[in-house]
Short mmCIF file of C-alpha atoms and ligand atoms in Angstrom, two decimals:
data_model
loop_
_atom_site.label_atom_id
_atom_site.label_comp_id
_atom_site.label_asym_id
_atom_site.label_seq_id
_atom_site.Cartn_x
_atom_site.Cartn_y
_atom_site.Cartn_z
CA MET A 1230 1.96 -23.49 26.87
CA ALA A 1231 -0.46 -26.29 27.53
CA ASN A 1232 1.62 -29.20 26.33
CA GLU A 1233 5.09 -28.17 27.22
CA THR A 1234 7.11 -28.18 30.37
CA LEU A 1235 8.58 -24.81 31.07
CA LYS A 1236 12.07 -24.38 29.75
CA PRO A 1237 14.36 -21.40 29.69
CA SER A 1238 13.87 -19.70 26.37
CA ALA A 1239 16.25 -20.40 23.53
CA ALA A 1240 18.77 -17.65 22.96
CA PRO A 1241 17.22 -15.06 20.67
CA VAL A 1242 18.47 -15.36 17.12
CA SER A 1243 20.02 -12.45 15.32
CA GLY A 1244 17.55 -9.78 14.42
CA PRO A 1245 15.87 -7.15 16.47
CA THR A 1246 16.08 -7.30 20.23
CA PRO A 1247 12.77 -7.94 21.96
CA ARG A 1248 11.41 -4.60 23.02
CA ASN A 1249 9.32 -5.92 25.82
CA THR A 1250 11.45 -5.20 28.83
CA THR A 1251 9.24 -6.94 31.37
CA LEU A 1252 9.36 -10.26 29.55
CA GLY A 1253 13.01 -9.65 28.82
CA LYS A 1254 13.82 -9.25 32.50
CA VAL A 1255 11.91 -12.31 33.59
CA ARG A 1256 13.58 -14.36 30.91
CA THR A 1257 16.98 -13.73 32.48
CA HIS A 1258 15.89 -15.30 35.76
CA PRO A 1259 17.60 -18.59 36.56
CA THR A 1260 15.59 -21.64 35.58
CA GLN A 1261 15.11 -22.75 39.17
CA ASN A 1262 13.00 -19.66 39.78
CA GLU A 1263 10.58 -20.55 37.05
CA GLY A 1264 9.04 -23.74 38.38
CA LEU A 1265 5.45 -24.17 39.42
CA ILE A 1266 4.34 -23.60 42.96
CA PHE A 1267 4.09 -27.34 43.73
CA GLU A 1268 7.78 -27.77 42.98
CA LYS A 1269 8.68 -25.20 45.59
CA SER A 1270 6.73 -26.90 48.32
CA SER A 1271 8.62 -28.06 51.36
CA PRO A 1272 6.96 -29.52 54.45
CA GLY A 1273 6.14 -27.12 57.23
CA LYS A 1274 6.58 -23.86 55.29
CA ARG A 1275 3.84 -21.37 56.00
CA ALA A 1276 2.79 -18.11 54.38
CA VAL A 1277 0.89 -16.93 57.45
CA LYS A 1278 1.60 -16.71 61.15
CA LEU A 1279 -1.57 -16.69 63.19
CA PRO A 1280 -1.76 -14.95 66.57
CA PRO A 1281 -1.92 -17.21 69.66
CA LEU A 1282 -5.30 -18.86 70.21
CA ASP A 1283 -7.36 -16.77 72.65
CA VAL A 1284 -10.57 -18.81 72.54
CA PRO A 1285 -11.23 -22.37 73.74
CA GLU A 1286 -9.88 -24.98 71.32
CA VAL A 1287 -12.52 -26.96 69.45
CA ASP A 1288 -12.09 -30.32 67.78
CA PRO A 1289 -12.72 -29.66 64.06
CA ALA A 1290 -14.14 -33.18 63.62
CA ALA A 1291 -16.74 -32.46 66.31
CA LEU A 1292 -17.59 -29.16 64.63
CA LEU A 1293 -17.73 -30.32 61.00
CA GLY A 1294 -18.48 -34.03 61.30
CA GLU A 1295 -18.52 -35.76 57.93
CA HIS A 1296 -17.82 -32.42 56.18
CA LEU A 1297 -14.29 -32.29 57.56
CA ARG A 1298 -11.91 -33.04 54.74
CA ALA A 1299 -9.34 -35.60 55.81
CA ASP A 1300 -7.13 -35.44 52.75
CA LEU A 1301 -6.04 -31.99 51.62
CA GLY A 1302 -4.70 -33.42 48.36
CA CYS A 1303 -1.10 -32.39 48.79
CA MET A 1304 -1.41 -28.64 48.97
CA PRO A 1305 1.84 -26.81 48.30
CA GLU A 1306 3.55 -25.53 51.43
CA VAL A 1307 5.30 -22.28 50.60
CA SER A 1308 6.24 -18.95 52.10
CA GLU A 1309 4.45 -15.69 51.42
CA ILE A 1310 7.15 -14.31 49.14
CA GLU A 1311 7.20 -17.52 47.11
CA ILE A 1312 3.48 -17.19 46.49
CA ILE A 1313 3.83 -13.51 45.59
CA ARG A 1314 6.70 -14.23 43.21
CA HIS A 1315 4.85 -17.15 41.65
CA PHE A 1316 1.76 -15.15 40.77
CA THR A 1317 3.65 -12.00 39.87
CA ARG A 1318 5.86 -14.02 37.53
CA LEU A 1319 2.85 -15.73 35.96
CA SER A 1320 1.26 -12.33 35.37
CA THR A 1321 4.25 -11.32 33.22
CA TRP A 1322 4.10 -14.43 31.02
CA ASN A 1323 1.14 -13.12 29.10
CA TYR A 1324 0.85 -10.11 26.87
CA ALA A 1325 -1.50 -7.31 27.88
CA ILE A 1326 -2.60 -3.89 26.69
CA ASP A 1327 -0.82 -2.55 29.79
CA LEU A 1328 2.47 -3.77 28.26
CA GLY A 1329 2.10 -2.48 24.72
CA MET A 1330 0.07 -2.19 21.55
CA TYR A 1331 -2.49 -4.97 21.02
CA PRO A 1332 -3.64 -4.53 17.41
CA LEU A 1333 -5.94 -7.57 17.32
CA GLY A 1334 -8.34 -6.58 14.53
CA SER A 1335 -12.10 -6.67 15.21
CA CYS A 1336 -11.45 -6.96 18.96
CA THR A 1337 -10.87 -3.26 19.82
CA MET A 1338 -8.25 -4.00 22.47
CA LYS A 1339 -8.17 -0.51 23.88
CA TYR A 1340 -6.70 0.69 27.16
CA ASN A 1341 -8.95 0.19 30.19
CA PRO A 1342 -8.73 3.58 31.91
CA ARG A 1343 -7.96 3.39 35.63
CA VAL A 1344 -10.74 5.87 36.40
CA ASN A 1345 -13.16 3.05 35.45
CA GLU A 1346 -11.61 0.83 38.08
CA PHE A 1347 -11.71 3.60 40.66
CA ILE A 1348 -15.44 4.11 40.08
CA ALA A 1349 -16.21 0.38 40.06
CA ARG A 1350 -14.53 0.02 43.47
CA ILE A 1351 -16.56 2.73 45.24
CA GLU A 1352 -17.94 0.77 48.14
CA GLY A 1353 -21.66 1.50 47.74
CA LEU A 1354 -21.49 0.48 44.09
CA ALA A 1355 -19.10 -2.46 44.42
CA GLU A 1356 -21.05 -4.01 47.31
CA ALA A 1357 -24.50 -3.62 45.76
CA HIS A 1358 -26.40 -6.90 45.79
CA PRO A 1359 -29.02 -7.92 43.23
CA TYR A 1360 -31.34 -9.04 46.03
CA GLN A 1361 -31.16 -5.64 47.73
CA PRO A 1362 -34.72 -4.23 47.94
CA GLU A 1363 -35.41 -1.63 45.25
CA SER A 1364 -35.87 1.07 47.85
CA LEU A 1365 -32.27 0.51 48.99
CA ALA A 1366 -30.85 0.15 45.47
CA GLN A 1367 -32.03 3.41 43.93
CA GLY A 1368 -28.46 4.64 43.39
CA SER A 1369 -27.52 1.51 41.48
CA LEU A 1370 -30.71 1.67 39.43
CA GLU A 1371 -29.93 5.30 38.55
CA VAL A 1372 -26.52 4.14 37.31
CA VAL A 1373 -28.17 1.53 35.09
CA SER A 1374 -30.70 4.06 33.86
CA LEU A 1375 -28.05 6.67 33.06
CA LEU A 1376 -25.99 4.14 31.10
CA GLU A 1377 -29.13 3.11 29.19
CA GLN A 1378 -29.80 6.74 28.29
CA CYS A 1379 -26.21 7.34 27.19
CA LEU A 1380 -26.19 4.26 24.94
CA ILE A 1381 -29.57 5.17 23.47
CA GLU A 1382 -28.25 8.64 22.71
CA ILE A 1383 -25.03 7.25 21.17
CA THR A 1384 -26.83 4.72 18.96
CA GLY A 1385 -29.89 6.84 18.09
CA MET A 1386 -32.21 4.00 19.08
CA ASP A 1387 -35.38 4.09 21.24
CA ALA A 1388 -34.95 1.35 23.84
CA ILE A 1389 -32.29 -0.95 25.25
CA THR A 1390 -31.55 -4.02 27.36
CA LEU A 1391 -28.28 -4.35 29.22
CA GLN A 1392 -28.75 -8.03 30.06
CA PRO A 1393 -26.64 -9.84 27.42
CA ALA A 1394 -23.19 -10.86 28.66
CA ALA A 1395 -21.28 -10.72 25.35
CA GLY A 1396 -21.52 -9.54 21.77
CA ALA A 1397 -22.63 -12.96 20.54
CA HIS A 1398 -25.19 -13.10 23.36
CA GLY A 1399 -26.43 -9.68 22.23
CA GLU A 1400 -26.83 -10.97 18.68
CA PHE A 1401 -28.84 -13.89 20.00
CA THR A 1402 -31.06 -11.53 22.00
CA GLY A 1403 -31.47 -9.14 19.07
CA ILE A 1404 -32.50 -11.88 16.66
CA LEU A 1405 -34.94 -13.25 19.26
CA LEU A 1406 -36.54 -9.77 19.23
CA VAL A 1407 -36.74 -9.92 15.44
CA ARG A 1408 -38.37 -13.34 15.61
CA ALA A 1409 -40.86 -12.28 18.29
CA TYR A 1410 -41.73 -9.20 16.22
CA HIS A 1411 -42.50 -11.17 13.06
CA GLU A 1412 -44.39 -13.85 14.98
CA SER A 1413 -46.50 -11.21 16.76
CA ARG A 1414 -47.63 -10.11 13.33
CA GLY A 1415 -48.61 -13.66 12.46
CA ASN A 1416 -45.83 -13.71 9.93
CA ALA A 1417 -43.05 -16.07 11.01
CA ARG A 1418 -40.32 -15.79 8.41
CA ARG A 1419 -37.65 -18.35 7.63
CA LYS A 1420 -34.48 -16.61 6.42
CA VAL A 1421 -31.78 -14.32 7.73
CA ILE A 1422 -29.35 -12.88 5.18
CA VAL A 1423 -25.68 -12.66 6.23
CA PRO A 1424 -22.94 -11.11 4.04
CA ASP A 1425 -19.83 -13.21 3.36
CA SER A 1426 -17.69 -10.66 5.24
CA ALA A 1427 -19.59 -11.30 8.49
CA HIS A 1428 -18.14 -12.35 11.82
CA GLY A 1429 -18.71 -16.08 12.37
CA THR A 1430 -21.06 -15.33 15.25
CA ASN A 1431 -23.63 -13.79 12.85
CA PRO A 1432 -24.56 -16.93 10.87
CA ALA A 1433 -24.26 -18.96 14.09
CA THR A 1434 -26.75 -16.62 15.80
CA ALA A 1435 -29.24 -16.80 12.95
CA ALA A 1436 -29.02 -20.59 12.90
CA ILE A 1437 -29.37 -20.99 16.67
CA CYS A 1438 -32.47 -18.76 16.56
CA GLY A 1439 -33.99 -21.21 14.09
CA TYR A 1440 -33.38 -19.35 10.85
CA GLU A 1441 -32.04 -20.51 7.55
CA VAL A 1442 -28.89 -18.52 6.73
CA GLN A 1443 -28.68 -17.03 3.27
CA ASN A 1444 -25.22 -15.94 2.18
CA LEU A 1445 -24.77 -12.58 0.44
CA LYS A 1446 -21.63 -11.96 -1.61
CA SER A 1447 -19.78 -8.66 -1.20
CA ASN A 1448 -19.05 -6.45 -4.18
CA ALA A 1449 -15.59 -5.40 -5.41
CA LEU A 1450 -15.46 -2.58 -2.82
CA GLY A 1451 -16.00 -5.10 -0.02
CA MET A 1452 -19.50 -3.77 0.64
CA VAL A 1453 -23.00 -5.19 0.40
CA ASP A 1454 -23.99 -5.62 -3.23
CA VAL A 1455 -27.29 -3.72 -3.07
CA ALA A 1456 -28.57 -5.01 -6.43
CA GLU A 1457 -27.94 -8.59 -5.28
CA LEU A 1458 -29.60 -7.84 -1.94
CA GLU A 1459 -32.63 -6.46 -3.75
CA ARG A 1460 -32.78 -9.68 -5.76
CA ILE A 1461 -32.77 -12.04 -2.76
CA VAL A 1462 -34.85 -10.18 -0.14
CA ASP A 1463 -38.43 -11.40 -0.10
CA GLU A 1464 -41.43 -11.77 2.21
CA ASP A 1465 -39.68 -14.74 3.83
CA THR A 1466 -36.67 -12.65 4.93
CA ALA A 1467 -36.72 -11.87 8.65
CA ALA A 1468 -33.62 -9.70 8.70
CA LEU A 1469 -30.21 -8.85 7.32
CA MET A 1470 -27.37 -9.06 9.85
CA LEU A 1471 -24.82 -6.48 8.88
CA THR A 1472 -21.56 -5.42 10.51
CA ASN A 1473 -20.98 -1.72 9.91
CA PRO A 1474 -18.24 -0.73 9.43
CA SER A 1475 -17.66 -4.17 7.99
CA THR A 1476 -14.96 -6.60 9.04
CA ILE A 1477 -12.65 -5.11 6.42
CA GLY A 1478 -13.01 -1.76 8.17
CA VAL A 1479 -15.19 -0.25 5.44
CA PHE A 1480 -18.28 1.87 6.09
CA GLU A 1481 -21.35 0.69 4.15
CA SER A 1482 -21.97 3.96 2.35
CA GLU A 1483 -25.28 2.69 0.93
CA ILE A 1484 -26.63 1.77 4.34
CA HIS A 1485 -29.77 3.93 3.88
CA LYS A 1486 -30.56 2.12 0.67
CA ILE A 1487 -29.92 -1.27 2.27
CA ALA A 1488 -32.40 -0.38 5.02
CA ASP A 1489 -34.97 0.75 2.45
CA VAL A 1490 -34.66 -2.47 0.44
CA LEU A 1491 -35.28 -4.54 3.59
CA HIS A 1492 -38.09 -2.40 4.95
CA ALA A 1493 -39.90 -2.46 1.60
CA LYS A 1494 -40.32 -6.23 2.09
CA GLY A 1495 -41.12 -6.00 5.82
CA ALA A 1496 -37.66 -7.31 6.80
CA LEU A 1497 -35.55 -5.75 9.56
CA LEU A 1498 -31.95 -4.51 9.65
CA TYR A 1499 -29.79 -5.96 12.43
CA MET A 1500 -26.49 -4.20 12.94
CA ASP A 1501 -23.57 -5.97 14.55
CA GLY A 1502 -22.22 -2.98 16.47
CA ALA A 1503 -18.89 -4.54 17.46
CA ASN A 1504 -17.19 -1.91 15.31
CA MET A 1505 -18.88 1.10 16.89
CA ASN A 1506 -15.44 2.45 17.80
CA ALA A 1507 -15.49 3.88 14.27
CA LEU A 1508 -18.86 5.63 14.71
CA VAL A 1509 -19.41 6.85 18.28
CA GLY A 1510 -20.07 10.59 18.25
CA LYS A 1511 -20.00 10.73 14.44
CA ALA A 1512 -22.95 8.72 13.12
CA ARG A 1513 -25.89 6.96 14.77
CA PRO A 1514 -27.21 3.62 13.49
CA GLY A 1515 -30.73 4.66 14.52
CA ASP A 1516 -30.46 7.55 12.05
CA PHE A 1517 -29.37 5.38 9.12
CA GLY A 1518 -32.12 2.79 9.23
CA VAL A 1519 -30.97 0.15 11.73
CA ASP A 1520 -33.80 -1.51 13.69
CA VAL A 1521 -31.79 -3.45 16.26
CA MET A 1522 -28.13 -3.74 17.16
CA HIS A 1523 -25.74 -4.83 19.87
CA LEU A 1524 -22.82 -3.02 21.43
CA ASN A 1525 -19.74 -4.59 22.99
CA LEU A 1526 -18.98 -2.63 26.15
CA HIS A 1527 -15.73 -4.64 26.34
CA LYS A 1528 -14.68 -3.28 22.97
CA THR A 1529 -15.97 0.23 22.30
CA PHE A 1530 -16.54 1.27 25.90
CA SER A 1531 -13.21 0.16 27.39
CA THR A 1532 -14.31 -2.48 29.90
CA PRO A 1533 -11.77 -5.31 30.38
CA HIS A 1534 -11.63 -7.87 27.63
CA GLY A 1535 -11.01 -11.59 27.38
CA GLY A 1536 -9.41 -13.13 30.46
CA GLY A 1537 -9.53 -9.72 32.11
CA GLY A 1538 -13.22 -9.63 32.86
CA PRO A 1539 -16.76 -10.54 31.93
CA GLY A 1540 -18.22 -9.07 28.75
CA SER A 1541 -21.33 -7.04 28.20
CA GLY A 1542 -23.35 -6.85 25.00
CA PRO A 1543 -26.33 -4.47 25.36
CA VAL A 1544 -29.00 -4.59 22.64
CA ALA A 1545 -30.60 -1.34 21.48
CA CYS A 1546 -33.68 -1.29 19.29
CA LYS A 1547 -36.36 0.84 17.69
CA ALA A 1548 -39.75 1.32 19.34
CA ILE A 1549 -41.36 -1.43 17.21
CA LEU A 1550 -39.19 -4.02 18.99
CA GLU A 1551 -39.45 -2.55 22.50
CA PRO A 1552 -42.37 -4.75 23.66
CA PHE A 1553 -40.23 -7.86 23.14
CA LEU A 1554 -37.18 -6.80 25.18
CA PRO A 1555 -35.99 -9.26 27.83
CA THR A 1556 -37.68 -8.93 31.18
CA PRO A 1557 -37.35 -7.06 33.50
CA VAL A 1558 -37.17 -3.57 32.01
CA LEU A 1559 -36.15 -0.58 34.08
CA ALA A 1560 -38.93 2.00 34.52
CA ARG A 1561 -39.44 5.22 36.42
CA LYS A 1562 -42.41 5.40 38.77
CA ARG A 1563 -44.62 8.46 39.19
CA ASP A 1564 -42.81 9.40 42.39
CA GLY A 1565 -39.56 9.56 40.42
CA SER A 1566 -38.03 6.37 41.82
CA MET A 1567 -36.81 3.49 39.65
CA THR A 1568 -38.31 0.02 39.48
CA TRP A 1569 -37.90 -3.21 37.53
CA ASN A 1570 -40.98 -3.91 35.45
CA PHE A 1571 -41.67 -7.63 35.10
CA ASP A 1572 -45.14 -7.20 33.60
CA ARG A 1573 -44.13 -7.56 29.98
CA PRO A 1574 -46.48 -10.05 28.27
CA GLN A 1575 -44.73 -9.93 24.89
CA SER A 1576 -41.17 -10.21 26.27
CA VAL A 1577 -38.84 -12.90 24.91
CA GLY A 1578 -38.10 -13.64 28.57
CA ARG A 1579 -34.90 -13.42 30.50
CA VAL A 1580 -31.58 -13.93 28.72
CA ARG A 1581 -29.43 -13.72 31.82
CA ALA A 1582 -29.64 -13.97 35.59
CA PHE A 1583 -30.35 -10.69 37.36
CA TYR A 1584 -29.67 -7.54 35.32
CA GLY A 1585 -26.43 -8.08 33.41
CA ASN A 1586 -22.78 -7.48 34.31
CA TYR A 1587 -23.29 -4.48 36.57
CA GLY A 1588 -19.56 -4.06 37.27
CA MET A 1589 -19.09 -3.50 33.55
CA PHE A 1590 -21.94 -0.97 33.44
CA LEU A 1591 -20.10 1.10 36.03
CA ARG A 1592 -16.87 1.00 34.03
CA ALA A 1593 -18.55 1.83 30.71
CA LEU A 1594 -20.48 4.70 32.27
CA ALA A 1595 -17.30 6.05 33.88
CA TYR A 1596 -15.63 5.93 30.45
CA ILE A 1597 -18.53 7.71 28.75
CA LEU A 1598 -18.85 10.43 31.40
CA ALA A 1599 -15.10 10.96 31.73
CA ASN A 1600 -14.84 11.51 27.96
CA GLY A 1601 -18.05 13.45 27.47
CA PRO A 1602 -19.53 13.94 23.99
CA ASP A 1603 -16.50 15.76 22.59
CA GLY A 1604 -14.08 13.26 24.09
CA LEU A 1605 -15.97 10.32 22.61
CA ARG A 1606 -15.97 11.96 19.19
CA GLN A 1607 -12.23 12.61 19.51
CA THR A 1608 -11.71 8.96 20.46
CA THR A 1609 -13.44 7.84 17.28
CA GLU A 1610 -11.43 10.25 15.15
CA ASP A 1611 -8.17 9.12 16.72
CA ALA A 1612 -9.01 5.43 16.23
CA VAL A 1613 -9.70 6.05 12.53
CA LEU A 1614 -6.63 8.26 12.15
CA ASN A 1615 -4.39 5.60 13.75
CA ALA A 1616 -5.67 2.85 11.44
CA ASN A 1617 -5.15 5.05 8.40
CA TYR A 1618 -1.67 6.04 9.55
CA ILE A 1619 -0.73 2.35 9.65
CA ARG A 1620 -2.36 1.78 6.28
CA ALA A 1621 -0.45 4.64 4.64
CA SER A 1622 2.82 3.53 6.24
CA LEU A 1623 2.62 -0.10 5.15
CA GLU A 1624 0.72 -0.22 1.89
CA ASP A 1625 3.90 -0.09 -0.20
CA LEU A 1626 5.08 -3.36 1.39
CA TYR A 1627 1.85 -5.27 2.14
CA ASP A 1628 -0.92 -5.97 -0.34
CA LEU A 1629 -4.14 -4.03 0.27
CA PRO A 1630 -6.94 -6.03 -1.39
CA TYR A 1631 -9.69 -3.44 -0.84
CA LYS A 1632 -8.74 0.14 -1.59
CA THR A 1633 -11.96 1.57 -0.12
CA ALA A 1634 -11.28 4.13 2.63
CA SER A 1635 -10.49 2.51 5.99
CA MET A 1636 -12.34 3.31 9.19
CA HIS A 1637 -11.02 1.96 12.52
CA GLU A 1638 -9.04 -0.96 11.10
CA VAL A 1639 -7.10 -1.93 8.02
CA VAL A 1640 -6.95 -5.36 6.39
CA PHE A 1641 -3.89 -6.32 4.33
CA SER A 1642 -3.26 -9.67 2.69
CA ASP A 1643 -0.08 -11.77 2.69
CA ARG A 1644 -0.11 -12.08 -1.13
CA ARG A 1645 3.39 -10.66 -1.62
CA GLN A 1646 4.95 -12.54 1.29
CA ALA A 1647 3.20 -15.78 0.29
CA ALA A 1648 5.28 -15.72 -2.89
CA ARG A 1649 8.29 -16.30 -0.58
CA GLY A 1650 6.46 -19.03 1.33
CA VAL A 1651 5.62 -16.82 4.33
CA ARG A 1652 2.00 -16.62 5.43
CA THR A 1653 0.06 -14.22 7.64
CA GLY A 1654 0.42 -16.55 10.65
CA ASP A 1655 4.22 -16.49 10.29
CA ILE A 1656 4.28 -12.71 10.21
CA ALA A 1657 2.02 -12.66 13.28
CA LYS A 1658 4.43 -14.97 15.13
CA ARG A 1659 7.39 -12.82 14.12
CA ILE A 1660 5.82 -9.59 15.41
CA ILE A 1661 5.86 -11.21 18.88
CA ASP A 1662 9.68 -11.07 18.76
CA TYR A 1663 9.41 -7.32 18.32
CA GLY A 1664 7.33 -7.04 21.50
CA PHE A 1665 3.85 -6.66 20.04
CA HIS A 1666 0.72 -8.74 20.32
CA PRO A 1667 -0.11 -10.11 16.85
CA PHE A 1668 -2.85 -8.69 14.66
CA THR A 1669 -5.80 -10.91 13.71
CA VAL A 1670 -4.87 -13.52 11.09
CA SER A 1671 -6.90 -15.20 8.34
CA PHE A 1672 -10.05 -13.20 9.10
CA PRO A 1673 -12.20 -11.92 7.44
CA MET A 1674 -12.45 -14.92 5.17
CA ILE A 1675 -13.12 -12.84 2.04
CA VAL A 1676 -9.45 -11.82 2.18
CA SER A 1677 -7.06 -14.70 1.57
CA GLY A 1678 -4.24 -14.59 4.16
CA ALA A 1679 -5.68 -11.56 5.96
CA LEU A 1680 -3.65 -9.35 8.32
CA MET A 1681 -6.31 -7.43 10.21
CA ILE A 1682 -4.85 -4.53 12.16
CA GLU A 1683 -6.82 -2.39 14.64
CA PRO A 1684 -4.60 -0.07 16.68
CA THR A 1685 -7.44 1.76 18.49
CA GLU A 1686 -7.12 5.34 19.72
CA SER A 1687 -5.04 4.26 22.71
CA GLU A 1688 -1.73 4.31 20.84
CA SER A 1689 0.56 7.30 20.54
CA LYS A 1690 2.35 8.12 17.30
CA GLU A 1691 5.58 6.83 18.88
CA GLU A 1692 4.05 3.40 19.58
CA LEU A 1693 2.51 3.26 16.09
CA ASP A 1694 5.91 4.12 14.59
CA LEU A 1695 7.57 1.25 16.47
CA PHE A 1696 4.91 -1.15 15.18
CA ILE A 1697 5.26 0.15 11.62
CA GLU A 1698 9.04 -0.13 11.83
CA ALA A 1699 8.66 -3.73 13.04
CA MET A 1700 6.25 -4.60 10.20
CA ARG A 1701 8.57 -3.00 7.64
CA SER A 1702 11.54 -4.84 9.05
CA ILE A 1703 9.62 -8.16 8.85
CA ALA A 1704 8.76 -7.47 5.21
CA GLN A 1705 12.48 -7.11 4.61
CA GLU A 1706 13.26 -10.31 6.51
CA VAL A 1707 10.75 -12.15 4.31
CA GLU A 1708 12.83 -11.12 1.31
CA GLN A 1709 16.24 -11.80 2.85
CA SER A 1710 15.75 -14.71 5.25
CA PRO A 1711 12.22 -16.11 5.09
CA GLU A 1712 13.20 -19.03 7.38
CA LEU A 1713 13.74 -16.57 10.23
CA VAL A 1714 10.09 -15.52 9.95
CA LYS A 1715 8.77 -19.02 9.32
CA HIS A 1716 10.22 -20.30 12.59
CA ALA A 1717 9.34 -17.30 14.76
CA PRO A 1718 8.84 -16.51 17.55
CA HIS A 1719 12.41 -16.88 18.79
CA SER A 1720 12.24 -14.79 21.96
CA THR A 1721 9.37 -16.43 23.85
CA ARG A 1722 9.66 -19.19 26.45
CA VAL A 1723 7.88 -21.57 24.09
CA SER A 1724 7.73 -21.14 20.32
CA ARG A 1725 5.22 -22.81 18.00
CA LEU A 1726 2.81 -25.02 19.88
CA ASP A 1727 0.98 -28.06 18.69
CA GLU A 1728 -2.34 -26.27 18.62
CA ALA A 1729 -4.35 -29.27 17.41
CA THR A 1730 -3.19 -31.52 20.27
CA ALA A 1731 -3.57 -28.67 22.75
CA ALA A 1732 -7.21 -28.36 21.69
CA ARG A 1733 -7.95 -32.08 21.56
CA LYS A 1734 -5.99 -33.26 24.59
CA PRO A 1735 -5.68 -30.20 26.78
CA ILE A 1736 -3.60 -30.48 29.93
CA LEU A 1737 -5.47 -28.19 32.22
CA ARG A 1738 -3.87 -28.78 35.60
CA TRP A 1739 -0.84 -30.12 37.37
CA ARG A 1740 -1.39 -33.03 39.69
CA PRO A 1741 0.85 -32.51 42.64
CA THR A 1742 2.57 -35.75 43.64
CA ALA A 1743 4.84 -35.37 46.64
CA LEU A 1744 7.52 -32.92 45.54
CA SER A 1745 7.57 -33.66 41.83
CA SER A 1746 4.75 -32.65 39.57
CA GLN A 1747 3.70 -34.44 36.48
CA PRO A 1748 1.36 -33.03 33.88
CA VAL A 1749 -1.84 -35.04 33.78
CA GLU A 1750 -4.67 -35.02 31.31
C1 LIG B 2955 -16.18 -9.39 18.73
C2 LIG B 2955 -17.20 -9.47 17.68
C3 LIG B 2955 -18.39 -10.20 17.90
C4 LIG B 2955 -18.65 -11.05 19.12
O1 LIG B 2955 -18.53 -10.40 20.34
P1 LIG B 2955 -18.20 -11.21 21.68
O2 LIG B 2955 -18.34 -10.22 22.75
O3 LIG B 2955 -16.80 -11.72 21.50
O4 LIG B 2955 -19.18 -12.33 21.78
C5 LIG B 2955 -19.34 -10.17 16.91
N1 LIG B 2955 -19.13 -9.51 15.76
C6 LIG B 2955 -17.99 -8.83 15.52
C7 LIG B 2955 -17.82 -8.09 14.20
C8 LIG B 2955 -16.99 -8.79 16.46
O5 LIG B 2955 -15.84 -8.13 16.22
#
């Protein structure tokens, strides 16, 4: 809503009623309740009442000198309930997994279990400080160690670093390990192969690590074309970066062979593990030839995602890459206590301050331990079942470009709807009117007009049925009144935004001037 003043929403057009009751309720509030906090300011209002002063009064100027701020820049003066209502109202203007299904493909927007939050708030864990002496931080180090062991077990790898703060950061770290490995053998290589179905971060990672990116075309099944791979891998290939299951939700069934082709030429197999929600408890990358991979704790392991919290992208690797892991590495001393080992001459160095996003480690570990091995396996099975239920329920109305069995997500194309002038982005906007967050649009790029749907295991059959019903109803609208879909959403407080101007000339704050506020750039 960057470039628009807030207006009451237009009356919903005919068609389904928005299902989202929270947004629905807020929308019925009178306009005067919807302003920004600066507009509510009136001189002298206070949100707090301090007790009478019971210490000698001190002149703030004498205490702070030049550091005393003379001009408070027109702070809003409001009552406590006005502040509470302001922030509570703002919190309902966004969509969240806590409101409904969030089928944003490739992002694994699963529910963040409240037990994670309970664990992360236990005082001794929440208040731990990275400068605490090791002797007083043994509990926290045990937590880190246990998470490392769990992730090593889940991936089938030999060693791990928890430092990286996102999936893309994990890729960067992983490819630095690959580079350090080749260089340590006096054999710096120049190329990294990336399939055309890859996430954009993969070629970006290879390039930023100094490699030339070689594109690999997918075959008709949407998988790596092994014959073509065999043709292009040579002694100058450092690695292949492969997402498995791929971005079209397909498991690379020839993964063993892919690994063999690379290893025969001394190249390594990097696996983008962002889609591990399809594999946890069922198959281990370490067992099918992967040398190094990252995980997204904020996807597969249920830690908050996007605006909700910092990410975490651990990198797991085989023993041949262990010497190069970022420093420090957690180690157990002879007396059984834990210590950070900084004496790592071949390390690529630090990739992040301190030890990573510890608050996310706690949440991920809580998730893993609360589920246990059987629970994690069940989670994977449910995620795959949910995606296939959606696939089977929609494939008569939406084009399915790749018929290969789906894992945790399904990718349709807008081919049929495009014939009526409606594109994937229009369908995504329309699904908002039905109370759902849109699926991912126009990605992966090997599918023209992609609708990438990832329900995750969090959704019940009832919620999936509502989504399917909405998608089926939209397909019908495309036939009967395509304009309705092309101008959606109709139920939100703002409809289609000028995304280009919002990106180029973002209005990021309101400048409070007296009682009226004007957007400023
Ligand atoms: C999400 C994702 C990434 C990047 O992860 P971030 O944590 O967003 O940096 C990389 N590859 C794939 C396939 C992804 O889905």
